[in-house]
PDB file of C-alpha atoms in Angstrom:
ATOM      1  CA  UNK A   1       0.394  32.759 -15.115  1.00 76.00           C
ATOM      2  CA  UNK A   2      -2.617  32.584 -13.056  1.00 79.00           C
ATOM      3  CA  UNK A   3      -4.744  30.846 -15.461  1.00 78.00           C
ATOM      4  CA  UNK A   4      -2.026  28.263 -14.844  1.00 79.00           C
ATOM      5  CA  UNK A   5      -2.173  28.541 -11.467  1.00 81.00           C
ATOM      6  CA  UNK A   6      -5.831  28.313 -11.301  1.00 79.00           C
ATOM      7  CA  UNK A   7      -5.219  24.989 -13.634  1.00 79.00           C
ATOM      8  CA  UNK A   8      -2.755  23.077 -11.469  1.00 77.00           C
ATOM      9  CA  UNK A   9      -5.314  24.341  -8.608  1.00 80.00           C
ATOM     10  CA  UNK A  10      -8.210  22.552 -10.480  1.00 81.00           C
ATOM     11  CA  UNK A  11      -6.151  19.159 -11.356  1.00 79.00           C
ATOM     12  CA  UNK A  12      -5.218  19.200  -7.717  1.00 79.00           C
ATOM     13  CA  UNK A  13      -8.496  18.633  -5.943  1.00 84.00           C
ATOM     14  CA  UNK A  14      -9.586  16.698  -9.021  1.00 82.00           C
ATOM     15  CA  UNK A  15      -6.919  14.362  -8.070  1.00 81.00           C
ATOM     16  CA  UNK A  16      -7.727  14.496  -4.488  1.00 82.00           C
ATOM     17  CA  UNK A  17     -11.146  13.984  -5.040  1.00 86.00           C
ATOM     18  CA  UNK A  18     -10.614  11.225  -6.882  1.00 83.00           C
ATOM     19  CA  UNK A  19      -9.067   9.349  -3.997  1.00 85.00           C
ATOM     20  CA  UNK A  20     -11.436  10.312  -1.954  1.00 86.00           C
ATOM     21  CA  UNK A  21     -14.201   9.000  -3.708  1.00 87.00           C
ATOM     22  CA  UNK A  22     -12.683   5.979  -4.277  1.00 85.00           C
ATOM     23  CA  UNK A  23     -11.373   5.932  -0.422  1.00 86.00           C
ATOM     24  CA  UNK A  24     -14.539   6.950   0.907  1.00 88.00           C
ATOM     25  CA  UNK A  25     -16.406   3.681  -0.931  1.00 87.00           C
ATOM     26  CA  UNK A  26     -14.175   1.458   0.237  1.00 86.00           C
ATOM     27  CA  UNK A  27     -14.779   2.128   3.805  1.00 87.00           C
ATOM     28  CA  UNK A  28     -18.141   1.729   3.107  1.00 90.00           C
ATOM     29  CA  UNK A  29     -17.709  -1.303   1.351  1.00 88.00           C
ATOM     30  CA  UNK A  30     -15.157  -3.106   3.777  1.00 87.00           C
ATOM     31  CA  UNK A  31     -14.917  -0.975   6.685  1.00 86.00           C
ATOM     32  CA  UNK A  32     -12.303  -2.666   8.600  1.00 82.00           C
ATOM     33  CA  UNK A  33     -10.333  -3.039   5.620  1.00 84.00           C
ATOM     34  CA  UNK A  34     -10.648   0.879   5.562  1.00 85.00           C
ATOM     35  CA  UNK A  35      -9.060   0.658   9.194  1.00 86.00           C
ATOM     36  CA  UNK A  36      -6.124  -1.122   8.047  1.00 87.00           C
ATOM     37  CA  UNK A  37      -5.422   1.128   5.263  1.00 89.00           C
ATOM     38  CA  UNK A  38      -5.328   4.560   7.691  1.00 91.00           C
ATOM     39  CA  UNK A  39      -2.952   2.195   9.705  1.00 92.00           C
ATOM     40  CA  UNK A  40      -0.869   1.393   6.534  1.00 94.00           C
ATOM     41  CA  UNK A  41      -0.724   5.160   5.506  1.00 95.00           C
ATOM     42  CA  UNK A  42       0.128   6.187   9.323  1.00 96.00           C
ATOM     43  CA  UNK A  43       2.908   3.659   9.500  1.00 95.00           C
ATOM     44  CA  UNK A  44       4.452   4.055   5.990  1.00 96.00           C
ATOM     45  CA  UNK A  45       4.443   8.096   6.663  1.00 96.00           C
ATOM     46  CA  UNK A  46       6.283   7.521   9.813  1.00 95.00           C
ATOM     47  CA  UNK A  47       8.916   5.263   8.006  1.00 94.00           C
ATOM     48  CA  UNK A  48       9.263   7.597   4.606  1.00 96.00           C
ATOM     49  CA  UNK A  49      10.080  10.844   7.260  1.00 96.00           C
ATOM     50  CA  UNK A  50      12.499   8.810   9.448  1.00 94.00           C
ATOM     51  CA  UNK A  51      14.150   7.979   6.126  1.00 93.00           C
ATOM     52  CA  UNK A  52      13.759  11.542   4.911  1.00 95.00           C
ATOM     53  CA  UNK A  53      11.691  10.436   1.745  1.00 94.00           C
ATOM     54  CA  UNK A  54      11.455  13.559   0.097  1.00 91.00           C
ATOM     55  CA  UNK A  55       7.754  12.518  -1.757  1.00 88.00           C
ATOM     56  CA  UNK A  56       5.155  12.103   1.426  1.00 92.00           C
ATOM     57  CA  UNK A  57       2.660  13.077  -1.146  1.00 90.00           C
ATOM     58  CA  UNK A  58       3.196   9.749  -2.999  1.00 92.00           C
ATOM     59  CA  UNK A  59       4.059   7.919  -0.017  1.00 95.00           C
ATOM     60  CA  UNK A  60       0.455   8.859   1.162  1.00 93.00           C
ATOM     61  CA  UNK A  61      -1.531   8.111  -1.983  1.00 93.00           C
ATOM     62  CA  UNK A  62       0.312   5.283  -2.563  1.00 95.00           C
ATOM     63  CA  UNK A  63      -0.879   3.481   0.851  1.00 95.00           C
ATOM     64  CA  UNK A  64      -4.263   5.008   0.462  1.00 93.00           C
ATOM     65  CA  UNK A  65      -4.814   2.586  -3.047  1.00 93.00           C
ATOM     66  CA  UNK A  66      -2.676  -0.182  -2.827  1.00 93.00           C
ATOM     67  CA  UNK A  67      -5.270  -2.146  -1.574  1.00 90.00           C
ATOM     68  CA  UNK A  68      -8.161  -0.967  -3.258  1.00 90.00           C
ATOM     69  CA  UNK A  69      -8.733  -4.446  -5.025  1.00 92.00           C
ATOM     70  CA  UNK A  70      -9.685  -5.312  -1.763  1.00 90.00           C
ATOM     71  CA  UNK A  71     -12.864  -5.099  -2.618  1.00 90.00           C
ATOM     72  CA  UNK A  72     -13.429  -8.298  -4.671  1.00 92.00           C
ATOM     73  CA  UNK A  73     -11.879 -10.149  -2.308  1.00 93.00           C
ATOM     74  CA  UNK A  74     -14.430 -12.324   0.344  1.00 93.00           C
ATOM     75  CA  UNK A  75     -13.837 -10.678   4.028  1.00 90.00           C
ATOM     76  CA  UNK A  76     -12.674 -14.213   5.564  1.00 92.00           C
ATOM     77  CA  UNK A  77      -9.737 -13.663   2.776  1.00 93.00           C
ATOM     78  CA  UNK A  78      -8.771 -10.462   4.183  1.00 88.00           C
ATOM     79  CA  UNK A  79      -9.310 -11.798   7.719  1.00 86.00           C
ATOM     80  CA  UNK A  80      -6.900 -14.802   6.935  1.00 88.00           C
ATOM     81  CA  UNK A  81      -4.337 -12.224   5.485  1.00 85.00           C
ATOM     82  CA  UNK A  82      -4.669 -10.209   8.438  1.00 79.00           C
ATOM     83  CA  UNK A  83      -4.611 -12.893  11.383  1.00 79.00           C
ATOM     84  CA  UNK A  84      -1.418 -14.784   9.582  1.00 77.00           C
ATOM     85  CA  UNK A  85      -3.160 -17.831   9.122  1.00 83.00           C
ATOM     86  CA  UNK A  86      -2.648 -19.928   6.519  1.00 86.00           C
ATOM     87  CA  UNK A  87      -3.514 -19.071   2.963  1.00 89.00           C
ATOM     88  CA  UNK A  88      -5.238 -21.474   0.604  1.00 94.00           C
ATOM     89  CA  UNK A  89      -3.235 -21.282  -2.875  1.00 94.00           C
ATOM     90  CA  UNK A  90      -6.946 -19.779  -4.258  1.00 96.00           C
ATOM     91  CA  UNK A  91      -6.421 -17.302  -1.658  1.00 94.00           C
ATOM     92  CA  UNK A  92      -3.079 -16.424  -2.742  1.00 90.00           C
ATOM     93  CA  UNK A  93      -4.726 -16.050  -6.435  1.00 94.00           C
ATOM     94  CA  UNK A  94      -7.141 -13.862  -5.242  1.00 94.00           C
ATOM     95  CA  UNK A  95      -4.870 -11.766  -3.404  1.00 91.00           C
ATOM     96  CA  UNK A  96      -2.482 -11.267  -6.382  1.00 90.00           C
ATOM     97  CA  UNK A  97      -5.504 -10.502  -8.926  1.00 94.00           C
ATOM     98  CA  UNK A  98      -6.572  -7.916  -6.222  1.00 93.00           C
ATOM     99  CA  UNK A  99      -3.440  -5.924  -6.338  1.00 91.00           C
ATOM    100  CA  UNK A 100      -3.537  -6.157 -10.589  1.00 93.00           C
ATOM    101  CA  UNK A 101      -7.059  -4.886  -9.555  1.00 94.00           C
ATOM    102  CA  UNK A 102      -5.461  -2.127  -7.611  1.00 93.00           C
ATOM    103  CA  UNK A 103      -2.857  -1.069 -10.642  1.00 94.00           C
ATOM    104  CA  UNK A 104      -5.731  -0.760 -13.201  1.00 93.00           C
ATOM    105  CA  UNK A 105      -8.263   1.219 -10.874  1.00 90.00           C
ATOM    106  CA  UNK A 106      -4.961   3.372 -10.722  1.00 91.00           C
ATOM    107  CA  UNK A 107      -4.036   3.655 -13.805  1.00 90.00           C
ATOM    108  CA  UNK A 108      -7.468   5.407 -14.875  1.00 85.00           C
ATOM    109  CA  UNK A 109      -6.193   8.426 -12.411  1.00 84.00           C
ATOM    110  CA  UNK A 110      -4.455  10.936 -14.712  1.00 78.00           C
ATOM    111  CA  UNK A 111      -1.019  12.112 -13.356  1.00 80.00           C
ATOM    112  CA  UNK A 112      -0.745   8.616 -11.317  1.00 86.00           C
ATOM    113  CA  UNK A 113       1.448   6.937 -13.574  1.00 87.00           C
ATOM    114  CA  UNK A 114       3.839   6.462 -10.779  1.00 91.00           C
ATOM    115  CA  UNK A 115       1.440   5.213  -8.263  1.00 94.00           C
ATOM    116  CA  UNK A 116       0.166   1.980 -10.217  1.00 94.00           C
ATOM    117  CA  UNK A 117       4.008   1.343 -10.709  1.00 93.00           C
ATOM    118  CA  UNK A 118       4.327   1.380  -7.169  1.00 95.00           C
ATOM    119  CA  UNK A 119       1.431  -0.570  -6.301  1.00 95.00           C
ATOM    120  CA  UNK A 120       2.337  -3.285  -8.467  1.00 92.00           C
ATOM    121  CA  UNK A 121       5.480  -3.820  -6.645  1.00 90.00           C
ATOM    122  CA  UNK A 122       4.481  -3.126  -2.774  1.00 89.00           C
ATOM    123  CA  UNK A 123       4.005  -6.970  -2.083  1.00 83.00           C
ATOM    124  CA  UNK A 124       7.091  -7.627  -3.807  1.00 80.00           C
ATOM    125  CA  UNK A 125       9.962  -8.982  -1.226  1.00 69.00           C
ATOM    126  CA  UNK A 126      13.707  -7.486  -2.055  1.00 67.00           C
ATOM    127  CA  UNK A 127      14.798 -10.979  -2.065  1.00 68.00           C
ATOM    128  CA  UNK A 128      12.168 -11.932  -5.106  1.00 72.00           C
ATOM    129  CA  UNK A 129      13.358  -8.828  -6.692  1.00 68.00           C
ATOM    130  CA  UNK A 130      16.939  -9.609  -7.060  1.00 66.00           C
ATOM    131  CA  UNK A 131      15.717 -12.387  -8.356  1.00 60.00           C
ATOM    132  CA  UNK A 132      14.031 -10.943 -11.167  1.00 72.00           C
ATOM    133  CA  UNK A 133      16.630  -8.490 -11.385  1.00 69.00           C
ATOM    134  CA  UNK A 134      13.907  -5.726 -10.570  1.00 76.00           C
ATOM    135  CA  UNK A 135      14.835  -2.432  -8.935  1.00 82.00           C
ATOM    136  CA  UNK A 136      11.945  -1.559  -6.409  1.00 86.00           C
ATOM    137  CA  UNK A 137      11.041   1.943  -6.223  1.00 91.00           C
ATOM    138  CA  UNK A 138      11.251   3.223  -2.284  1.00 92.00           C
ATOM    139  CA  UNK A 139       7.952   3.743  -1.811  1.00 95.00           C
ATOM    140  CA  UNK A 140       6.622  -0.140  -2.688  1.00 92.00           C
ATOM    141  CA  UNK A 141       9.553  -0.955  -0.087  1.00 90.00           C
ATOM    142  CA  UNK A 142       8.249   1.117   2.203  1.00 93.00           C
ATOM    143  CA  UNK A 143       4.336  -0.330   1.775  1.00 94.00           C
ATOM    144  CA  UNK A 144       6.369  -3.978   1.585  1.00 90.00           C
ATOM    145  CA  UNK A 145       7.664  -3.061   5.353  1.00 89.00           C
ATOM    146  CA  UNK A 146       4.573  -1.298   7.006  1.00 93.00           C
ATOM    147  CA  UNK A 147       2.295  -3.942   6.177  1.00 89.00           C
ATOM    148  CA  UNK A 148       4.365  -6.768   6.906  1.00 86.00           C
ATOM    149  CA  UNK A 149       4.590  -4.918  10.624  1.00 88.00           C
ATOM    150  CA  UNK A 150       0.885  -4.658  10.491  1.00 87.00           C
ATOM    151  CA  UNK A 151       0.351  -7.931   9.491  1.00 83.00           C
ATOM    152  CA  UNK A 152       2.375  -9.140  12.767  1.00 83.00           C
ATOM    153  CA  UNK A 153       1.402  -6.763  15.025  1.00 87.00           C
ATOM    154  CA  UNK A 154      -2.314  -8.258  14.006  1.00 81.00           C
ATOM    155  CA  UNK A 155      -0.323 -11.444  15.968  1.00 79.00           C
ATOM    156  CA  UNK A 156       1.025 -10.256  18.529  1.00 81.00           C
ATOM    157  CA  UNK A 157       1.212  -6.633  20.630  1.00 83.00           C
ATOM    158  CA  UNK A 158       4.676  -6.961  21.757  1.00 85.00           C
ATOM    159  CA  UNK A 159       6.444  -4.759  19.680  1.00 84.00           C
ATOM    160  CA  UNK A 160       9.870  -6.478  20.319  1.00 84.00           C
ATOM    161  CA  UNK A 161       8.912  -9.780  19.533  1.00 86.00           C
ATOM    162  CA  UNK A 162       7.507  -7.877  15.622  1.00 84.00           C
ATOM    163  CA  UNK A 163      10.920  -6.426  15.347  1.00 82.00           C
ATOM    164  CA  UNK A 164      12.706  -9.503  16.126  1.00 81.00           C
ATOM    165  CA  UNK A 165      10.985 -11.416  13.778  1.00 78.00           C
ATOM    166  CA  UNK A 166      11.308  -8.596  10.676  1.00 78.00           C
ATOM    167  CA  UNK A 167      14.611  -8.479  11.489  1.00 79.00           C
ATOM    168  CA  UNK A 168      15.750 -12.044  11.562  1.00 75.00           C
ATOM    169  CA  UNK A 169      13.682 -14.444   9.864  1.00 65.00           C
ATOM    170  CA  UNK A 170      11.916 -11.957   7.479  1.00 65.00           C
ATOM    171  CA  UNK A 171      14.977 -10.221   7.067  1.00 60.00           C
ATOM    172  CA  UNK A 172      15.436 -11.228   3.596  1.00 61.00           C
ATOM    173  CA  UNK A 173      12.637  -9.418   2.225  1.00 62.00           C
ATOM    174  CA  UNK A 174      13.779  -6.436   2.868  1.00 66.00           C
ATOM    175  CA  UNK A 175      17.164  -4.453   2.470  1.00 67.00           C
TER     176      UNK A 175
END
């Protein structure tokens, strides 16, 4: 029993510090982008515990890599993304290989299976979904929400006016 216990200890902070490492280099590597991602992790936490998401462990991980592809993408990209302008269809490319970028860096974390699932779906609307006849799992609904808020709130401050707008025009990318 303990030599189990001292196991599962081990693989624990093996696992955590293997996020870290790979957290820590991307704020050195794009430290605003590192901003955005604590903001993304703070805002899908506070959405998985008002839904009661029984997981925050995943909810947290999840948020903390789902944009770790980031990192081959040029910083005016990123700044496009993040100020709503308008994306160049090369931008859009980039942006899409950076989340498959995501899902492999993933993937090479044992016991993370379920993460790079997630990840490949959090930029995938309900309504595109249903489409493909997809189920989403919670969590990449949950990412698909919180950074949709961040990316308005990036807009605008008035929190109202980000509401409004998730919940009428946007409203069918979500359910």
């Amino acid at each position: 029993y303990r030599l189990r216990t001292l196991e599962k200890d081990m693989m624990e902070k093996t696992l955590q510090g293997s996020i870290k490492t790979l957290t820590d280099m991307l704020a050195i590597v794009k430290p605003e982008l590192f901003g955005q991602i604590n903001r993304l992790k703070r805002i899908s936490n506070s959405i998985a515990k008002e839904l009661k998401y029984p997981d925050l462990w995943e909810v947290n991980i999840s948020a903390q890599l789902c944009n770790l592809g980031f990192v081959s993408v040029p910083d005016e990209v990123i700044e496009r993304l993040y100020k709503g302008a308008q994306l160049s269809l090369q931008d859009k490319k980039m942006l899409e290989e950076s989340n498959e970028i995501s899902v492999k860096l993933v993937e090479n974390i044992p016991r993370l299976e379920s993460i790079s699932g997630i990840i490949k779906q959090c930029r995938t609307s309900y309504q595109s979904a249903q489409a493909e006849k997809v189920s989403l799992h919670p969590i990449a609904r949950i990412l698909k929400v919180a950074s949709d808020y961040i990316e308005l709130s990036n807009l605008t401050e008035d929190n109202n006016e980000i509401i409004k707008e998730m919940s009428t025009i946007r409203l069918s990318l979500y359910d």
